[in-house]
Amino acid sequence: MSERIDGSPDTNEGTPLPSDGPLCEDDVCALPGAEADGPAIAKIEPDLAIPSDDPEAFLEFAEARGWGDGLPLLPPTPARVERALACLPPGIDPDEVLTALPPRGGLVTRRTLAVNAVMAGCPAGTLPVLTTAIRALTRAEVNLRGVNATTHPVAPLLIVHGAVATEQDFNGGLGAFGPGNRANASVGRALRLVMLNVAGARPGGGDASTQGQPSKYTYCVAENQSETPWAPYPESRGLDAPSAVTVHCGENPHNVQDHEVRSAEQTLEMIASTMTTLGSNNAPVSSAEWFVFLGPEHARHLADAGYSREDVQRFLFEHARLPMARFRRAFEIAQYADWEEALGDDDDKPIARDPDRFRILVTGGAGKHSCVVPSWGMTASVTLPLLP
Amino acid sequence: MAETRIYSPEGSVDPNAAPTARVAIGSLAGKRIGALDNGKSGARALLRAMGERLALRTGATFAGVVQKQTAATPCETDLLERLAAEVEVVLTGTAD
Protein backbone atom coordinates (compact mmCIF):
# COMPACT_ATOMS: atom_id res chain seq x y z
CA MET A 1 0.00 0.00 0.00
CA SER A 2 1.49 3.34 -0.94
CA GLU A 3 1.24 6.59 0.96
CA ARG A 4 -1.03 9.39 -0.12
CA ILE A 5 0.10 12.98 -0.58
CA ASP A 6 -1.27 13.81 2.87
CA GLY A 7 0.58 10.93 4.50
CA SER A 8 -2.48 8.71 5.00
CA PRO A 9 -2.40 5.07 3.86
CA ASP A 10 -3.74 4.48 0.37
CA THR A 11 -6.67 2.08 0.63
CA ASN A 12 -8.13 2.14 -2.84
CA GLU A 13 -5.23 2.14 -5.26
CA GLY A 14 -6.08 -0.15 -8.17
CA THR A 15 -9.74 -0.40 -7.21
CA PRO A 16 -11.88 -2.11 -9.87
CA LEU A 17 -14.29 0.04 -11.80
CA PRO A 18 -17.86 -0.39 -10.61
CA SER A 19 -19.32 2.24 -12.91
CA ASP A 20 -16.59 2.78 -15.34
CA GLY A 21 -17.73 5.74 -17.37
CA PRO A 22 -15.61 8.69 -18.36
CA LEU A 23 -17.16 11.28 -16.05
CA CYS A 24 -15.02 14.15 -17.17
CA GLU A 25 -14.63 13.70 -20.91
CA ASP A 26 -16.03 17.08 -21.77
CA ASP A 27 -16.17 18.72 -18.37
CA VAL A 28 -12.83 20.44 -18.62
CA CYS A 29 -12.04 22.04 -21.93
CA ALA A 30 -8.70 23.10 -23.23
CA LEU A 31 -8.40 26.88 -23.25
CA PRO A 32 -6.20 28.92 -25.54
CA GLY A 33 -2.93 29.91 -23.96
CA ALA A 34 -2.55 33.38 -22.56
CA GLU A 35 -0.12 35.92 -23.87
CA ALA A 36 3.10 36.25 -21.96
CA ASP A 37 2.68 39.93 -21.13
CA GLY A 38 -0.46 41.96 -20.51
CA PRO A 39 -0.92 45.03 -22.63
CA ALA A 40 0.28 48.37 -21.28
CA ILE A 41 -2.53 50.10 -23.19
CA ALA A 42 -6.09 48.83 -23.31
CA LYS A 43 -8.15 51.27 -25.32
CA ILE A 44 -11.88 50.82 -25.23
CA GLU A 45 -14.26 52.36 -27.73
CA PRO A 46 -17.86 53.53 -27.42
CA ASP A 47 -18.93 50.68 -29.65
CA LEU A 48 -22.31 49.93 -28.12
CA ALA A 49 -25.47 51.63 -29.32
CA ILE A 50 -28.59 52.36 -27.31
CA PRO A 51 -31.77 53.74 -28.89
CA SER A 52 -31.52 57.07 -27.07
CA ASP A 53 -29.96 58.82 -24.10
CA ASP A 54 -33.13 58.06 -22.14
CA PRO A 55 -32.21 56.87 -18.61
CA GLU A 56 -35.00 54.30 -18.43
CA ALA A 57 -33.98 52.73 -21.73
CA PHE A 58 -30.39 52.62 -20.59
CA LEU A 59 -31.32 51.02 -17.28
CA GLU A 60 -33.04 48.19 -19.15
CA PHE A 61 -30.05 47.90 -21.49
CA ALA A 62 -27.65 47.71 -18.53
CA GLU A 63 -29.82 45.27 -16.60
CA ALA A 64 -29.94 42.92 -19.58
CA ARG A 65 -26.14 42.83 -19.57
CA GLY A 66 -25.77 42.35 -15.85
CA TRP A 67 -24.20 45.78 -15.37
CA GLY A 68 -24.62 47.92 -12.33
CA ASP A 69 -26.15 47.66 -8.87
CA GLY A 70 -29.85 47.69 -9.69
CA LEU A 71 -30.26 51.43 -9.24
CA PRO A 72 -30.63 53.95 -12.10
CA LEU A 73 -27.45 54.65 -14.05
CA LEU A 74 -26.33 57.47 -16.30
CA PRO A 75 -25.42 56.36 -19.85
CA PRO A 76 -21.63 56.55 -20.31
CA THR A 77 -21.57 58.48 -23.55
CA PRO A 78 -18.25 59.69 -24.98
CA ALA A 79 -19.05 63.30 -24.05
CA ARG A 80 -19.74 62.41 -20.40
CA VAL A 81 -16.67 60.21 -20.17
CA GLU A 82 -14.48 62.96 -21.62
CA ARG A 83 -15.84 65.40 -19.03
CA ALA A 84 -14.92 62.94 -16.27
CA LEU A 85 -11.40 62.60 -17.71
CA ALA A 86 -10.95 66.36 -18.14
CA CYS A 87 -9.68 66.76 -14.57
CA LEU A 88 -6.54 64.76 -15.32
CA PRO A 89 -3.28 66.65 -15.81
CA PRO A 90 -1.79 66.84 -19.31
CA GLY A 91 0.26 63.88 -20.45
CA ILE A 92 -1.84 61.25 -18.67
CA ASP A 93 -2.92 58.49 -21.05
CA PRO A 94 -6.48 57.50 -20.09
CA ASP A 95 -5.99 54.10 -21.71
CA GLU A 96 -2.89 53.14 -19.77
CA VAL A 97 -3.44 49.91 -17.88
CA LEU A 98 -3.13 50.63 -14.17
CA THR A 99 -3.90 47.20 -12.81
CA ALA A 100 -6.16 44.18 -13.16
CA LEU A 101 -8.89 43.36 -10.67
CA PRO A 102 -9.70 39.89 -9.36
CA PRO A 103 -11.49 37.60 -9.66
CA ARG A 104 -12.36 38.42 -13.30
CA GLY A 105 -9.02 39.94 -14.18
CA GLY A 106 -10.69 43.06 -15.58
CA LEU A 107 -8.16 45.64 -16.75
CA VAL A 108 -8.35 49.04 -15.11
CA THR A 109 -7.67 52.15 -17.13
CA ARG A 110 -8.67 55.67 -16.20
CA ARG A 111 -11.18 55.60 -19.05
CA THR A 112 -12.80 52.44 -17.68
CA LEU A 113 -12.94 54.07 -14.26
CA ALA A 114 -14.43 57.20 -15.83
CA VAL A 115 -17.12 55.10 -17.53
CA ASN A 116 -18.14 53.64 -14.19
CA ALA A 117 -17.87 57.04 -12.50
CA VAL A 118 -20.24 58.50 -15.09
CA MET A 119 -22.71 55.68 -14.57
CA ALA A 120 -22.61 56.27 -10.80
CA GLY A 121 -23.19 60.03 -11.18
CA CYS A 122 -19.81 61.20 -9.88
CA PRO A 123 -19.12 64.94 -9.92
CA ALA A 124 -16.41 66.12 -12.32
CA GLY A 125 -13.10 66.29 -10.51
CA THR A 126 -13.54 63.24 -8.31
CA LEU A 127 -11.96 60.70 -10.67
CA PRO A 128 -8.52 60.82 -8.93
CA VAL A 129 -10.17 59.77 -5.65
CA LEU A 130 -11.62 56.71 -7.34
CA THR A 131 -8.35 56.00 -9.15
CA THR A 132 -6.34 56.19 -5.94
CA ALA A 133 -8.79 53.94 -4.14
CA ILE A 134 -8.53 51.32 -6.87
CA ARG A 135 -4.73 51.52 -6.78
CA ALA A 136 -4.85 51.01 -3.02
CA LEU A 137 -7.20 48.04 -3.33
CA THR A 138 -4.76 46.20 -5.55
CA ARG A 139 -1.98 46.25 -2.96
CA ALA A 140 -1.19 42.70 -1.90
CA GLU A 141 -2.04 43.26 1.77
CA VAL A 142 -5.64 44.11 0.87
CA ASN A 143 -6.17 40.60 -0.53
CA LEU A 144 -8.82 41.89 -2.94
CA ARG A 145 -9.50 38.48 -4.45
CA GLY A 146 -10.56 37.28 -1.03
CA VAL A 147 -12.47 40.48 -0.26
CA ASN A 148 -14.48 40.18 -3.46
CA ALA A 149 -15.03 36.45 -3.35
CA THR A 150 -15.69 35.66 0.32
CA THR A 151 -19.03 34.67 1.85
CA HIS A 152 -18.45 37.42 4.45
CA PRO A 153 -20.35 40.66 3.75
CA VAL A 154 -17.19 42.77 3.48
CA ALA A 155 -17.10 45.92 1.35
CA PRO A 156 -14.22 48.33 0.69
CA LEU A 157 -14.71 51.54 2.67
CA LEU A 158 -13.19 54.55 0.95
CA ILE A 159 -12.00 57.32 3.31
CA VAL A 160 -11.05 60.69 1.84
CA HIS A 161 -8.52 62.88 3.63
CA GLY A 162 -7.26 66.43 3.31
CA ALA A 163 -7.67 69.10 0.67
CA VAL A 164 -9.48 66.98 -1.90
CA ALA A 165 -12.21 66.23 0.62
CA THR A 166 -12.89 69.94 0.96
CA GLU A 167 -12.41 70.84 -2.70
CA GLN A 168 -14.70 68.10 -3.96
CA ASP A 169 -17.32 68.50 -1.19
CA PHE A 170 -16.97 65.09 0.42
CA ASN A 171 -18.83 64.88 3.72
CA GLY A 172 -16.92 64.10 6.90
CA GLY A 173 -19.45 65.86 9.09
CA LEU A 174 -23.04 65.24 10.14
CA GLY A 175 -24.43 62.04 8.66
CA ALA A 176 -21.22 61.26 6.79
CA PHE A 177 -22.01 57.55 6.47
CA GLY A 178 -25.55 58.30 5.35
CA PRO A 179 -27.29 59.74 2.31
CA GLY A 180 -27.50 63.29 1.03
CA ASN A 181 -24.01 64.08 -0.20
CA ARG A 182 -23.32 63.51 -3.88
CA ALA A 183 -19.55 63.02 -3.64
CA ASN A 184 -19.76 60.41 -0.87
CA ALA A 185 -22.70 58.61 -2.46
CA SER A 186 -21.51 58.56 -6.05
CA VAL A 187 -17.78 57.93 -5.60
CA GLY A 188 -18.50 55.11 -3.17
CA ARG A 189 -21.01 53.78 -5.65
CA ALA A 190 -18.53 54.07 -8.52
CA LEU A 191 -16.06 51.96 -6.56
CA ARG A 192 -18.73 49.30 -6.17
CA LEU A 193 -19.61 49.50 -9.87
CA VAL A 194 -15.94 48.89 -10.69
CA MET A 195 -16.01 45.83 -8.43
CA LEU A 196 -19.18 44.58 -10.13
CA ASN A 197 -18.39 45.42 -13.72
CA VAL A 198 -14.59 45.23 -13.96
CA ALA A 199 -13.60 42.89 -11.13
CA GLY A 200 -16.59 40.62 -11.75
CA ALA A 201 -17.66 40.63 -8.09
CA ARG A 202 -21.30 39.99 -8.88
CA PRO A 203 -23.51 38.16 -6.39
CA GLY A 204 -23.50 34.49 -7.24
CA GLY A 205 -20.63 34.99 -9.65
CA GLY A 206 -17.41 36.42 -8.31
CA ASP A 207 -19.04 37.54 -5.05
CA ALA A 208 -20.18 34.71 -2.77
CA SER A 209 -21.33 36.95 0.08
CA THR A 210 -24.04 35.02 1.92
CA GLN A 211 -26.19 38.02 2.78
CA GLY A 212 -24.37 41.00 1.33
CA GLN A 213 -24.60 44.27 3.25
CA PRO A 214 -25.94 47.76 2.49
CA SER A 215 -22.43 49.17 2.21
CA LYS A 216 -21.95 47.09 -0.92
CA TYR A 217 -23.97 49.82 -2.67
CA THR A 218 -21.76 52.69 -1.60
CA TYR A 219 -19.28 53.16 1.26
CA CYS A 220 -17.39 56.44 1.34
CA VAL A 221 -16.77 59.08 3.98
CA ALA A 222 -14.32 61.87 4.61
CA GLU A 223 -12.18 62.35 7.68
CA ASN A 224 -13.43 65.34 9.68
CA GLN A 225 -10.06 67.01 9.89
CA SER A 226 -11.31 70.36 11.17
CA GLU A 227 -12.71 68.68 14.30
CA THR A 228 -9.90 66.20 14.84
CA PRO A 229 -7.95 67.01 18.01
CA TRP A 230 -4.94 65.07 16.72
CA ALA A 231 -2.87 64.94 13.55
CA PRO A 232 -4.61 63.94 10.32
CA TYR A 233 -5.02 60.19 10.01
CA PRO A 234 -2.60 59.82 7.03
CA GLU A 235 0.08 61.51 9.13
CA SER A 236 -0.40 58.85 11.79
CA ARG A 237 0.44 56.32 9.07
CA GLY A 238 3.61 58.19 8.14
CA LEU A 239 2.16 59.90 5.09
CA ASP A 240 2.70 63.60 4.55
CA ALA A 241 0.45 64.57 1.65
CA PRO A 242 -2.12 67.34 1.17
CA SER A 243 -4.72 64.80 0.03
CA ALA A 244 -4.95 61.08 0.59
CA VAL A 245 -7.27 58.11 0.33
CA THR A 246 -7.59 55.13 2.65
CA VAL A 247 -9.31 51.87 1.81
CA HIS A 248 -10.40 49.55 4.60
CA CYS A 249 -12.33 46.42 3.71
CA GLY A 250 -14.86 45.92 6.44
CA GLU A 251 -18.34 45.38 7.74
CA ASN A 252 -20.99 48.04 8.08
CA PRO A 253 -20.39 50.50 10.93
CA HIS A 254 -21.29 49.24 14.42
CA ASN A 255 -22.67 52.12 16.46
CA VAL A 256 -21.27 53.15 19.85
CA GLN A 257 -23.42 55.53 21.81
CA ASP A 258 -22.25 57.16 24.99
CA HIS A 259 -24.56 60.07 25.79
CA GLU A 260 -23.36 60.55 29.33
CA VAL A 261 -19.62 60.91 28.62
CA ARG A 262 -18.86 60.82 32.32
CA SER A 263 -15.23 59.96 31.74
CA ALA A 264 -12.88 59.22 28.87
CA GLU A 265 -12.41 55.75 30.24
CA GLN A 266 -16.13 55.02 30.19
CA THR A 267 -16.44 56.12 26.57
CA LEU A 268 -13.48 53.96 25.62
CA GLU A 269 -14.90 51.02 27.59
CA MET A 270 -18.07 51.30 25.51
CA ILE A 271 -16.05 51.26 22.32
CA ALA A 272 -14.09 48.27 23.60
CA SER A 273 -17.29 46.41 24.49
CA THR A 274 -18.60 46.95 20.96
CA MET A 275 -15.48 45.25 19.65
CA THR A 276 -15.53 42.21 21.90
CA THR A 277 -18.04 40.26 19.89
CA LEU A 278 -17.36 36.67 18.92
CA GLY A 279 -19.55 36.91 15.82
CA SER A 280 -17.07 39.18 14.12
CA ASN A 281 -14.65 37.67 11.64
CA ASN A 282 -11.95 39.65 13.43
CA ALA A 283 -12.39 37.51 16.55
CA PRO A 284 -10.62 34.44 15.11
CA VAL A 285 -8.06 36.59 13.23
CA SER A 286 -6.11 38.72 15.67
CA SER A 287 -4.04 40.42 12.97
CA ALA A 288 -7.21 42.11 11.72
CA GLU A 289 -7.81 45.84 11.99
CA TRP A 290 -10.58 47.78 13.67
CA PHE A 291 -11.34 51.26 12.39
CA VAL A 292 -12.75 53.50 15.11
CA PHE A 293 -14.61 56.54 13.80
CA LEU A 294 -14.97 58.85 16.76
CA GLY A 295 -17.69 61.43 16.60
CA PRO A 296 -16.17 64.90 17.14
CA GLU A 297 -17.71 65.26 20.60
CA HIS A 298 -16.29 61.94 21.78
CA ALA A 299 -12.92 62.81 20.24
CA ARG A 300 -12.80 66.20 21.94
CA HIS A 301 -13.87 64.61 25.23
CA LEU A 302 -10.97 62.12 24.99
CA ALA A 303 -8.43 64.74 23.94
CA ASP A 304 -9.51 67.09 26.75
CA ALA A 305 -8.88 64.25 29.18
CA GLY A 306 -5.32 64.06 27.88
CA TYR A 307 -5.63 61.13 25.51
CA SER A 308 -3.53 61.11 22.38
CA ARG A 309 -4.42 58.89 19.41
CA GLU A 310 -1.78 56.43 20.61
CA ASP A 311 -3.29 56.46 24.10
CA VAL A 312 -6.67 55.57 22.64
CA GLN A 313 -5.10 52.72 20.68
CA ARG A 314 -3.35 51.42 23.78
CA PHE A 315 -6.49 51.64 25.91
CA LEU A 316 -8.48 49.64 23.38
CA PHE A 317 -5.72 47.05 23.11
CA GLU A 318 -5.72 46.67 26.87
CA HIS A 319 -9.49 46.66 27.42
CA ALA A 320 -11.08 45.09 24.32
CA ARG A 321 -10.42 41.61 25.69
CA LEU A 322 -12.20 38.36 26.46
CA PRO A 323 -11.06 35.30 28.39
CA MET A 324 -9.06 32.99 26.14
CA ALA A 325 -11.44 30.16 27.01
CA ARG A 326 -14.24 31.95 25.18
CA PHE A 327 -12.15 32.24 22.02
CA ARG A 328 -11.20 28.57 22.31
CA ARG A 329 -14.82 27.50 22.76
CA ALA A 330 -15.92 29.58 19.76
CA PHE A 331 -13.24 28.71 17.21
CA GLU A 332 -11.47 25.53 16.20
CA ILE A 333 -9.89 27.40 13.31
CA ALA A 334 -8.24 30.67 14.32
CA GLN A 335 -5.14 32.68 13.59
CA TYR A 336 -3.50 34.05 16.68
CA ALA A 337 0.04 35.07 17.51
CA ASP A 338 2.15 32.49 19.32
CA TRP A 339 1.96 34.48 22.55
CA GLU A 340 -1.84 34.50 22.30
CA GLU A 341 -1.93 30.75 21.74
CA ALA A 342 0.14 30.35 24.89
CA LEU A 343 -2.42 32.15 27.09
CA GLY A 344 -4.27 30.18 29.72
CA ASP A 345 -8.04 29.78 29.57
CA ASP A 346 -8.53 32.37 32.31
CA ASP A 347 -6.20 34.92 30.74
CA ASP A 348 -7.75 37.81 28.85
CA LYS A 349 -6.83 37.90 25.17
CA PRO A 350 -7.07 41.16 23.21
CA ILE A 351 -9.43 41.20 20.27
CA ALA A 352 -6.45 42.36 18.14
CA ARG A 353 -2.85 41.44 18.75
CA ASP A 354 -1.27 44.90 19.07
CA PRO A 355 -2.36 48.52 19.58
CA ASP A 356 -1.65 49.50 15.96
CA ARG A 357 -4.51 47.27 14.75
CA PHE A 358 -6.87 49.87 16.27
CA ARG A 359 -7.09 52.75 13.78
CA ILE A 360 -8.48 56.01 15.13
CA LEU A 361 -9.97 58.89 13.18
CA VAL A 362 -12.78 61.42 13.45
CA THR A 363 -15.91 61.52 11.32
CA GLY A 364 -19.38 62.87 11.93
CA GLY A 365 -21.11 65.90 13.40
CA ALA A 366 -22.87 66.93 16.60
CA GLY A 367 -23.99 64.19 18.95
CA LYS A 368 -22.61 61.53 21.24
CA HIS A 369 -22.07 58.73 18.73
CA SER A 370 -19.05 56.96 17.38
CA CYS A 371 -18.75 53.72 15.45
CA VAL A 372 -16.36 50.88 14.82
CA VAL A 373 -15.82 49.10 11.52
CA PRO A 374 -14.30 45.64 11.89
CA SER A 375 -12.47 44.33 8.89
CA TRP A 376 -13.06 41.08 7.06
CA GLY A 377 -10.07 39.57 8.85
CA MET A 378 -7.48 38.61 6.29
CA THR A 379 -7.03 42.06 4.85
CA ALA A 380 -5.14 45.22 5.77
CA SER A 381 -6.00 48.84 5.07
CA VAL A 382 -3.93 50.99 2.74
CA THR A 383 -3.51 54.77 2.71
CA LEU A 384 -2.07 56.42 -0.40
CA PRO A 385 -1.49 60.01 -1.43
CA LEU A 386 -3.95 61.23 -4.03
CA LEU A 387 -2.76 60.17 -7.48
CA PRO A 388 -4.14 61.25 -10.86
CA MET B 1 -34.70 58.28 -33.35
CA ALA B 2 -30.96 58.89 -33.25
CA GLU B 3 -29.05 56.18 -31.46
CA THR B 4 -26.55 56.99 -28.73
CA ARG B 5 -23.10 55.46 -28.54
CA ILE B 6 -21.83 54.33 -25.14
CA TYR B 7 -18.87 52.56 -23.59
CA SER B 8 -19.11 49.21 -21.88
CA PRO B 9 -18.23 49.56 -18.17
CA GLU B 10 -16.56 46.15 -18.14
CA GLY B 11 -13.41 47.12 -20.02
CA SER B 12 -11.21 44.32 -21.26
CA VAL B 13 -9.78 41.32 -19.44
CA ASP B 14 -6.19 40.57 -18.58
CA PRO B 15 -5.28 37.64 -20.82
CA ASN B 16 -2.90 36.40 -18.13
CA ALA B 17 -5.80 36.11 -15.69
CA ALA B 18 -7.36 33.27 -17.72
CA PRO B 19 -6.48 29.79 -16.53
CA THR B 20 -3.82 28.31 -18.76
CA ALA B 21 -3.14 24.93 -17.25
CA ARG B 22 -6.55 23.38 -17.83
CA VAL B 23 -6.48 20.54 -20.34
CA ALA B 24 -8.94 17.91 -21.39
CA ILE B 25 -8.24 14.89 -19.21
CA GLY B 26 -10.50 12.31 -20.82
CA SER B 27 -11.37 9.27 -18.72
CA LEU B 28 -10.32 9.26 -15.09
CA ALA B 29 -9.37 5.59 -15.24
CA GLY B 30 -5.77 5.22 -14.15
CA LYS B 31 -5.46 8.88 -13.17
CA ARG B 32 -4.43 10.19 -9.75
CA ILE B 33 -6.93 12.44 -7.97
CA GLY B 34 -5.87 14.82 -5.22
CA ALA B 35 -7.89 17.18 -3.07
CA LEU B 36 -7.13 20.68 -1.84
CA ASP B 37 -8.74 21.54 1.50
CA ASN B 38 -9.71 25.22 1.42
CA GLY B 39 -9.48 25.45 5.20
CA LYS B 40 -13.18 25.59 5.94
CA SER B 41 -14.86 23.43 8.54
CA GLY B 42 -15.66 19.98 7.20
CA ALA B 43 -13.86 20.49 3.89
CA ARG B 44 -11.29 17.77 4.51
CA ALA B 45 -13.86 15.10 5.36
CA LEU B 46 -16.11 16.05 2.45
CA LEU B 47 -13.29 16.16 -0.08
CA ARG B 48 -11.85 12.88 1.14
CA ALA B 49 -15.22 11.16 0.83
CA MET B 50 -15.75 12.63 -2.64
CA GLY B 51 -12.27 11.73 -3.81
CA GLU B 52 -12.48 8.17 -2.59
CA ARG B 53 -15.93 7.69 -4.09
CA LEU B 54 -14.88 9.19 -7.40
CA ALA B 55 -11.84 6.95 -7.52
CA LEU B 56 -13.98 3.91 -6.82
CA ARG B 57 -16.40 4.77 -9.60
CA THR B 58 -13.82 5.54 -12.23
CA GLY B 59 -10.78 3.39 -11.61
CA ALA B 60 -8.70 6.33 -10.59
CA THR B 61 -6.46 6.51 -7.53
CA PHE B 62 -7.22 8.89 -4.71
CA ALA B 63 -3.97 10.49 -3.63
CA GLY B 64 -5.22 12.29 -0.52
CA VAL B 65 -5.97 15.77 0.76
CA VAL B 66 -3.61 18.66 1.28
CA GLN B 67 -4.52 21.97 2.89
CA LYS B 68 -3.66 25.52 1.98
CA GLN B 69 -2.52 27.81 4.75
CA THR B 70 -5.73 29.75 5.31
CA ALA B 71 -9.18 29.84 3.82
CA ALA B 72 -8.91 33.53 3.04
CA THR B 73 -5.78 33.71 0.94
CA PRO B 74 -4.75 32.13 -2.36
CA CYS B 75 -3.15 28.69 -2.26
CA GLU B 76 0.62 28.73 -1.83
CA THR B 77 2.51 28.34 -5.11
CA ASP B 78 4.67 25.49 -3.85
CA LEU B 79 1.60 23.52 -2.84
CA LEU B 80 0.02 24.04 -6.26
CA GLU B 81 3.25 22.92 -7.91
CA ARG B 82 3.33 19.84 -5.75
CA LEU B 83 -0.23 18.98 -6.67
CA ALA B 84 0.52 19.56 -10.35
CA ALA B 85 3.49 17.21 -10.11
CA GLU B 86 1.72 14.44 -8.24
CA VAL B 87 -1.86 14.27 -9.52
CA GLU B 88 -3.77 14.86 -12.74
CA VAL B 89 -7.03 16.01 -11.14
CA VAL B 90 -7.63 18.18 -8.07
CA LEU B 91 -10.90 18.46 -6.19
CA THR B 92 -11.42 21.57 -4.13
CA GLY B 93 -14.18 23.69 -2.74
CA THR B 94 -15.14 27.31 -2.67
CA ALA B 95 -16.92 29.32 0.02
CA ASP B 96 -18.17 27.56 3.18
mmCIF file of N, CA and C in Angstrom, chain A residues 32-41 107, chain B residues 13-20:
data_model
loop_
_atom_site.group_PDB
_atom_site.id
_atom_site.type_symbol
_atom_site.label_atom_id
_atom_site.label_comp_id
_atom_site.label_asym_id
_atom_site.label_seq_id
_atom_site.Cartn_x
_atom_site.Cartn_y
_atom_site.Cartn_z
ATOM 1 N N PRO A 32 -7.364 28.387 -24.855
ATOM 2 C CA PRO A 32 -6.200 28.922 -25.542
ATOM 3 C C PRO A 32 -5.208 29.507 -24.544
ATOM 4 N N GLY A 33 -3.959 29.387 -24.850
ATOM 5 C CA GLY A 33 -2.934 29.905 -23.959
ATOM 6 C C GLY A 33 -2.964 31.420 -23.879
ATOM 7 N N ALA A 34 -2.550 31.936 -22.733
ATOM 8 C CA ALA A 34 -2.549 33.382 -22.558
ATOM 9 C C ALA A 34 -1.259 33.984 -23.095
ATOM 10 N N GLU A 35 -1.335 35.234 -23.418
ATOM 11 C CA GLU A 35 -0.124 35.925 -23.872
ATOM 12 C C GLU A 35 0.836 36.079 -22.693
ATOM 13 N N ALA A 36 2.086 36.182 -23.018
ATOM 14 C CA ALA A 36 3.097 36.255 -21.962
ATOM 15 C C ALA A 36 2.986 37.547 -21.161
ATOM 16 N N ASP A 37 2.722 38.643 -21.814
ATOM 17 C CA ASP A 37 2.678 39.930 -21.133
ATOM 18 C C ASP A 37 1.341 40.618 -21.385
ATOM 19 N N GLY A 38 0.759 41.194 -20.334
ATOM 20 C CA GLY A 38 -0.463 41.960 -20.507
ATOM 21 C C GLY A 38 -0.161 43.254 -21.227
ATOM 22 N N PRO A 39 -1.143 43.788 -21.899
ATOM 23 C CA PRO A 39 -0.916 45.031 -22.634
ATOM 24 C C PRO A 39 -0.753 46.223 -21.707
ATOM 25 N N ALA A 40 0.109 47.153 -22.068
ATOM 26 C CA ALA A 40 0.278 48.369 -21.278
ATOM 27 C C ALA A 40 -0.835 49.364 -21.577
ATOM 28 N N ILE A 41 -1.431 49.230 -22.765
ATOM 29 C CA ILE A 41 -2.526 50.099 -23.188
ATOM 30 C C ILE A 41 -3.726 49.218 -23.500
ATOM 31 N N LEU A 107 -9.228 44.633 -16.684
ATOM 32 C CA LEU A 107 -8.159 45.636 -16.748
ATOM 33 C C LEU A 107 -8.707 47.006 -16.370
ATOM 34 N N VAL B 13 -10.254 42.268 -20.471
ATOM 35 C CA VAL B 13 -9.781 41.325 -19.444
ATOM 36 C C VAL B 13 -8.309 41.023 -19.651
ATOM 37 N N ASP B 14 -7.592 40.941 -18.553
ATOM 38 C CA ASP B 14 -6.185 40.571 -18.577
ATOM 39 C C ASP B 14 -6.050 39.150 -19.134
ATOM 40 N N PRO B 15 -5.387 38.990 -20.265
ATOM 41 C CA PRO B 15 -5.276 37.636 -20.817
ATOM 42 C C PRO B 15 -4.520 36.693 -19.897
ATOM 43 N N ASN B 16 -3.662 37.255 -19.054
ATOM 44 C CA ASN B 16 -2.904 36.397 -18.132
ATOM 45 C C ASN B 16 -3.752 35.917 -16.954
ATOM 46 N N ALA B 17 -4.944 36.527 -16.799
ATOM 47 C CA ALA B 17 -5.797 36.106 -15.694
ATOM 48 C C ALA B 17 -6.555 34.840 -16.025
ATOM 49 N N ALA B 18 -6.632 34.484 -17.337
ATOM 50 C CA ALA B 18 -7.362 33.274 -17.716
ATOM 51 C C ALA B 18 -6.553 32.046 -17.336
ATOM 52 N N PRO B 19 -7.216 31.022 -16.853
ATOM 53 C CA PRO B 19 -6.479 29.787 -16.532
ATOM 54 C C PRO B 19 -5.790 29.245 -17.779
ATOM 55 N N THR B 20 -4.565 28.803 -17.611
ATOM 56 C CA THR B 20 -3.817 28.305 -18.763
ATOM 57 C C THR B 20 -3.454 26.837 -18.637
#
